PDB file of C-alpha atoms in Angstrom:
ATOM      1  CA  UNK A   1     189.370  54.113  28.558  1.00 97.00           C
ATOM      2  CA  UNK A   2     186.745  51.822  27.598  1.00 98.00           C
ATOM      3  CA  UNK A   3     183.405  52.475  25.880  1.00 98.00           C
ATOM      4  CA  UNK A   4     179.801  50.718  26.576  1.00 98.00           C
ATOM      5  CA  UNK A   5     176.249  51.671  25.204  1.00 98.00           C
ATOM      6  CA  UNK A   6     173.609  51.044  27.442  1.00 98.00           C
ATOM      7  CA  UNK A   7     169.690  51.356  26.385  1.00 98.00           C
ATOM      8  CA  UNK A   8     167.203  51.233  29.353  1.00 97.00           C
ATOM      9  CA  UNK A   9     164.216  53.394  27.992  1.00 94.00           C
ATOM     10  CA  UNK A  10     164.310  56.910  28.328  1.00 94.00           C
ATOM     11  CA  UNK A  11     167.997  58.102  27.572  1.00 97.00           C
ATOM     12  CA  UNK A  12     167.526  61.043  29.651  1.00 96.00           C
ATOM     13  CA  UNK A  13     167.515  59.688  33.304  1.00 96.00           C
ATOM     14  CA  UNK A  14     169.719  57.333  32.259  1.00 97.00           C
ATOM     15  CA  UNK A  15     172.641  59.354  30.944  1.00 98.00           C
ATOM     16  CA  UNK A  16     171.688  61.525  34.444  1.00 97.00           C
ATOM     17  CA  UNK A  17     172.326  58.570  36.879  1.00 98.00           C
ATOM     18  CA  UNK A  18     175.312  56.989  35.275  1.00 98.00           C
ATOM     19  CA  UNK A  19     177.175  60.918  35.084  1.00 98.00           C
ATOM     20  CA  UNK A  20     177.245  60.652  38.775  1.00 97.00           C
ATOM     21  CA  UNK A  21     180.094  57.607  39.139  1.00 98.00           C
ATOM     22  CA  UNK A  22     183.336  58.264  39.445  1.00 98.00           C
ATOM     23  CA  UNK A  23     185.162  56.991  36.733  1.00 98.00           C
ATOM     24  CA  UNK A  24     182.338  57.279  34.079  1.00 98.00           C
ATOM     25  CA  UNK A  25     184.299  60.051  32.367  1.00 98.00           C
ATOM     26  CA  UNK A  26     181.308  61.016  29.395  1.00 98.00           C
ATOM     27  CA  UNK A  27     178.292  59.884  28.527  1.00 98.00           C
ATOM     28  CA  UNK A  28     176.127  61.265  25.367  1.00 98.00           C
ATOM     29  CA  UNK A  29     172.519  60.304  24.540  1.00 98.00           C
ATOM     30  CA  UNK A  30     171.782  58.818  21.095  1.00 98.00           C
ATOM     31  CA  UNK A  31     169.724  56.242  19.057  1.00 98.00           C
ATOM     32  CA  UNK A  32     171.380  53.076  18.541  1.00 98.00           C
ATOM     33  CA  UNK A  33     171.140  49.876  16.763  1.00 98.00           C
ATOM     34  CA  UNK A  34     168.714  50.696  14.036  1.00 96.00           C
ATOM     35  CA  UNK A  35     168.572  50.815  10.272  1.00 93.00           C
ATOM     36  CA  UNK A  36     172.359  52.474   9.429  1.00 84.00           C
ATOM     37  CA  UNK A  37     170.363  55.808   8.325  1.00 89.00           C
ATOM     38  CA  UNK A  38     170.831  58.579  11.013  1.00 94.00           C
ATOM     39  CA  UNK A  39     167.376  59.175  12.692  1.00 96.00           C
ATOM     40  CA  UNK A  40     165.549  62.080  14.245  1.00 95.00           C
ATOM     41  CA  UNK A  41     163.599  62.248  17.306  1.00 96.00           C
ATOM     42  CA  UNK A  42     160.434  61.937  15.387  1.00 95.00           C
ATOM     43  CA  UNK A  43     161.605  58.720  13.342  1.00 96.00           C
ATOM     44  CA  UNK A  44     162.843  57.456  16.494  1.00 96.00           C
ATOM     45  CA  UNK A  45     159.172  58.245  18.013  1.00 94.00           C
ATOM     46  CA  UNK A  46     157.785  56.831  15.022  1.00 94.00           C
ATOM     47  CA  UNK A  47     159.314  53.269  15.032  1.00 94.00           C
ATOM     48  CA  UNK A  48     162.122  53.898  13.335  1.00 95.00           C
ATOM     49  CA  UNK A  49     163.753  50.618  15.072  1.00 96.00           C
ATOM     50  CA  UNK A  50     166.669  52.666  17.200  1.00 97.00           C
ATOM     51  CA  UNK A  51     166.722  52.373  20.770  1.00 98.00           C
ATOM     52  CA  UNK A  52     167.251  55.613  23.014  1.00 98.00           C
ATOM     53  CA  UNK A  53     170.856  54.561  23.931  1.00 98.00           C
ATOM     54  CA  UNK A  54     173.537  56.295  26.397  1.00 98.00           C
ATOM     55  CA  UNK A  55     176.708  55.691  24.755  1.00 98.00           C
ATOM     56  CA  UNK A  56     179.289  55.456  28.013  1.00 98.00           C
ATOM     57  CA  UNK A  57     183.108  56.203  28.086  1.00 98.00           C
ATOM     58  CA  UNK A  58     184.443  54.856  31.395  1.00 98.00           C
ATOM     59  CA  UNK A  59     188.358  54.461  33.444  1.00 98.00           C
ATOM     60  CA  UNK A  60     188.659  50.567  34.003  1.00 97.00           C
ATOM     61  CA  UNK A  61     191.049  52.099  36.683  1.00 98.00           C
ATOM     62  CA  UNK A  62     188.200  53.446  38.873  1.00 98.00           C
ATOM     63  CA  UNK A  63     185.056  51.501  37.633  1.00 98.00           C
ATOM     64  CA  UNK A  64     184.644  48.144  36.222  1.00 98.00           C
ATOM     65  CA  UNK A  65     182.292  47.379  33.192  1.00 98.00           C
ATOM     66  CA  UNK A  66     181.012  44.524  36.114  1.00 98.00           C
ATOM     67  CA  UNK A  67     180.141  47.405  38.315  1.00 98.00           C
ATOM     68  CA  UNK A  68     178.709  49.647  35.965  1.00 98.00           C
ATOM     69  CA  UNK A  69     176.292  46.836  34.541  1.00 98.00           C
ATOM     70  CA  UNK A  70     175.498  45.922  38.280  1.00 98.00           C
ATOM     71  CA  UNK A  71     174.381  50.112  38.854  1.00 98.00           C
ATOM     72  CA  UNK A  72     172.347  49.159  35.361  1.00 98.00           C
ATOM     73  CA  UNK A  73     170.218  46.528  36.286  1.00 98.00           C
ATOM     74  CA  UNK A  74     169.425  48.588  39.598  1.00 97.00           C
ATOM     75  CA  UNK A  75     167.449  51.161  37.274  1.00 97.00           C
ATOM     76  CA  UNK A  76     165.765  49.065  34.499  1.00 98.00           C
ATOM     77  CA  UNK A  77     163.246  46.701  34.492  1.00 97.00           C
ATOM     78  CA  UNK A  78     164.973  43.742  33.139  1.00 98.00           C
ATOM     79  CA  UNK A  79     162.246  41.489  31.927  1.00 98.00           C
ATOM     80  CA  UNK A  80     160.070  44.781  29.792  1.00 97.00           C
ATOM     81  CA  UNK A  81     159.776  44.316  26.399  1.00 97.00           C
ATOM     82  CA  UNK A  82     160.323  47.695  24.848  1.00 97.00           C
ATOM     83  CA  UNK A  83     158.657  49.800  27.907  1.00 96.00           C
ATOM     84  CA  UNK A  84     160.818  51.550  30.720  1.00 97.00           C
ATOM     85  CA  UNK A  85     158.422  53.286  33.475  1.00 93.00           C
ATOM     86  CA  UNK A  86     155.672  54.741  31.163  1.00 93.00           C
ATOM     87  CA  UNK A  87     157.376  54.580  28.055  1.00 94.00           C
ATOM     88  CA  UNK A  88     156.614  52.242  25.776  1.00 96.00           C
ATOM     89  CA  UNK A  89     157.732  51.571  22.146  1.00 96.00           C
ATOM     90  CA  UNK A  90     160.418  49.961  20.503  1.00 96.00           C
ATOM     91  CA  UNK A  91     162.636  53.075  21.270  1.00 97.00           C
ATOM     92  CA  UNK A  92     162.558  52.149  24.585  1.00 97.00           C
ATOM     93  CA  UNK A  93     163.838  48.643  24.816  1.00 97.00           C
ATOM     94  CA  UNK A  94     166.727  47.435  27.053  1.00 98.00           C
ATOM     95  CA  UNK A  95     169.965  46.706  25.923  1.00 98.00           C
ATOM     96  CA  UNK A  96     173.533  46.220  26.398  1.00 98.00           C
ATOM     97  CA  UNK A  97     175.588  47.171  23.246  1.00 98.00           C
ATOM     98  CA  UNK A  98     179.265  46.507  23.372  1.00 98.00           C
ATOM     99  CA  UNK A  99     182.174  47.136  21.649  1.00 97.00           C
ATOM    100  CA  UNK A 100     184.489  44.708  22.327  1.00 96.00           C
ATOM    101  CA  UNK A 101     184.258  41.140  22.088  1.00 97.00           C
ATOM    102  CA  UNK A 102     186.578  40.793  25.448  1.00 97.00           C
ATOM    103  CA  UNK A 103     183.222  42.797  27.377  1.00 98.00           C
ATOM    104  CA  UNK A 104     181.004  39.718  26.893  1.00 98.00           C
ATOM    105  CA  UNK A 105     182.399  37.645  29.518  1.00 98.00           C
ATOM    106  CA  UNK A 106     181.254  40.659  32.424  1.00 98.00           C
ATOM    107  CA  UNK A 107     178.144  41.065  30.166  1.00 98.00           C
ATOM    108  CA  UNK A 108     177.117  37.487  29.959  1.00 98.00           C
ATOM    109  CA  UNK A 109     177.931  37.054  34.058  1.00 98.00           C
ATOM    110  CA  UNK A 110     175.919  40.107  34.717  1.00 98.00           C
ATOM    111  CA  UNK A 111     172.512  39.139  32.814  1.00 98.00           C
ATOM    112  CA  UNK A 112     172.944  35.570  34.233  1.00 98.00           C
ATOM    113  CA  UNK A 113     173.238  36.385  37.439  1.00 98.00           C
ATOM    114  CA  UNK A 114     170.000  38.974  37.377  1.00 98.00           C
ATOM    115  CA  UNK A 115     168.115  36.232  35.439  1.00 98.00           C
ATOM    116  CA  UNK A 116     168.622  33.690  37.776  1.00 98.00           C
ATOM    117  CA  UNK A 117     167.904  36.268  40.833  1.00 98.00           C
ATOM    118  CA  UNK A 118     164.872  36.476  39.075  1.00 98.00           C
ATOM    119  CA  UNK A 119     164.106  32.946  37.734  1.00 98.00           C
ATOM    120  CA  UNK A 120     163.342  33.776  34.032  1.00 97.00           C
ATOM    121  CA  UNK A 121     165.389  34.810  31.050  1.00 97.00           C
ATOM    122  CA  UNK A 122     165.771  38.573  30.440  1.00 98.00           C
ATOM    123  CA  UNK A 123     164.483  41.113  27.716  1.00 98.00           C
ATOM    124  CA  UNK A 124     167.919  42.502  27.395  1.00 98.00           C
ATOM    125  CA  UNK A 125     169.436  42.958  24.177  1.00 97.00           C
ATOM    126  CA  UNK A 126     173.064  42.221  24.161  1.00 98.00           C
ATOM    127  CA  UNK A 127     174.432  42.753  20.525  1.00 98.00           C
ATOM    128  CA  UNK A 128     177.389  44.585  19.190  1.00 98.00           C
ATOM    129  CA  UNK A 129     177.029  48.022  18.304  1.00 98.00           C
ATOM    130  CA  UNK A 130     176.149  48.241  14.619  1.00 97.00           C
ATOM    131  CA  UNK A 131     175.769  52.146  14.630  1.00 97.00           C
ATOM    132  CA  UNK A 132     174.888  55.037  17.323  1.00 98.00           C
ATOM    133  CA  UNK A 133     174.175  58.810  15.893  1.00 98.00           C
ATOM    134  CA  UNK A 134     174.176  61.252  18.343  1.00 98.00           C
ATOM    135  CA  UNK A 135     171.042  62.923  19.457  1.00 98.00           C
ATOM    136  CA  UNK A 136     169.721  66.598  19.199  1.00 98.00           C
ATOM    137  CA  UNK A 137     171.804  68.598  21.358  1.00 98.00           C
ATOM    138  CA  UNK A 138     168.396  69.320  23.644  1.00 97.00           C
ATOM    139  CA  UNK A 139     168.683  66.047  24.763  1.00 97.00           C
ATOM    140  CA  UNK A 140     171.759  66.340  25.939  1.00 98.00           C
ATOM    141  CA  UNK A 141     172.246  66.247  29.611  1.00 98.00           C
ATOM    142  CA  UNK A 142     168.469  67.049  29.485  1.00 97.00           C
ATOM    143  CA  UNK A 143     167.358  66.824  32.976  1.00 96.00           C
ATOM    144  CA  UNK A 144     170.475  69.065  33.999  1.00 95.00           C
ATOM    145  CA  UNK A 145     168.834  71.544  31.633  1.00 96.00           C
ATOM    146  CA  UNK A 146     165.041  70.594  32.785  1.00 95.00           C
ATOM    147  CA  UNK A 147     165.326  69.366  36.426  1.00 89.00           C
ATOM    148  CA  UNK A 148     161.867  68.936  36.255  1.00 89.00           C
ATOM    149  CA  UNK A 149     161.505  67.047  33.483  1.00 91.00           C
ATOM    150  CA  UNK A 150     159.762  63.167  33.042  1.00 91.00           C
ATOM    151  CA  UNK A 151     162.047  60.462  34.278  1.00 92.00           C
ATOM    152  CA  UNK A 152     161.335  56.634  34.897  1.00 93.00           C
ATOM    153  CA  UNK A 153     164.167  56.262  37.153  1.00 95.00           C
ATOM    154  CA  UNK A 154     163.240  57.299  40.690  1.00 93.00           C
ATOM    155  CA  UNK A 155     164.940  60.382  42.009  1.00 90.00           C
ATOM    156  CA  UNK A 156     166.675  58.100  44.824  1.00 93.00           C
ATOM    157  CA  UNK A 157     168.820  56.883  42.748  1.00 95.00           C
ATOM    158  CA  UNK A 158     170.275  60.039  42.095  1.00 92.00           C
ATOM    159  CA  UNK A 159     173.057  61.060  44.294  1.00 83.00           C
ATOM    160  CA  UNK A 160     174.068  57.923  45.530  1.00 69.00           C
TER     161      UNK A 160
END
């Protein structure tokens, strides 16, 4: 098993989309790479310098970390700074957040290969993970709970 943490504004569609691959075996919604105090939803709301972050345990046996960044950059815009959809905030930056040294190799392949699809650099984060805390349990597998609820991602791109 192998672990990624992937910000692309509004955790909730994006923990969604990514639960539907085979071979993503959890995912949990949190607030990432901010100041090492554990936020709430409020001090992430209020700038607290987190990003809404799906935190993504995966079986390199049935999906790559190259595929998974591929499905990625299918759902986020890559070249928003700190605005997904209608979002908009710091909360709601893109970012790649890895664990492992060894994942920068697919990482750096991935964003180089969008940004030169694209012809400018990207306003992906790619960083270590410095710190994740998880968030409220209402957030959790929200639009499960709330099919109705707010999501950037366009419902197409669910059940694929």
């Amino acid at each position: 098993m192998a672990t990624i943490y992937l910000a692309g504004g509004c955790f909730w569609g994006l923990q969604k989309y990514f639960d539907q691959f085979d071979g993503v075996c959890e995912t949990e919604v949190g607030y990432a790479n901010g100041p090492a105090t554990k936020p709430s939803y409020q001090d992430v709301c209020l700038s607290s310098g987190h990003a809404e972050t799906v935190r993504i345990v995966y079986d390199e046996a049935k999906i790559s970390l190259a595929k998974l960044l591929e499905l990625y950059f299918m759902v986020i815009d890559p070249l928003s700074v700190n605005r997904q959809g209608n979002d908009s905030g710091i909360q709601y930056r893109t970012g790649i957040y890895f664990t492992d040294r060894s994942q920068l190799e697919d990482i750096n392949r991935a964003c180089n290969k969008v940004a030169k699809e694209l012809g400018t650099p990207l306003a992906v984060e790619v960083e270590p993970i410095r710190n994740f805390f998880r968030a409220e349990e209402y957030h959790q597998k929200y639009l499960d709970k709330n099919p109705g609820g707010y999501c950037h991602i366009p419902k197409r791109y669910f059940g694929l």
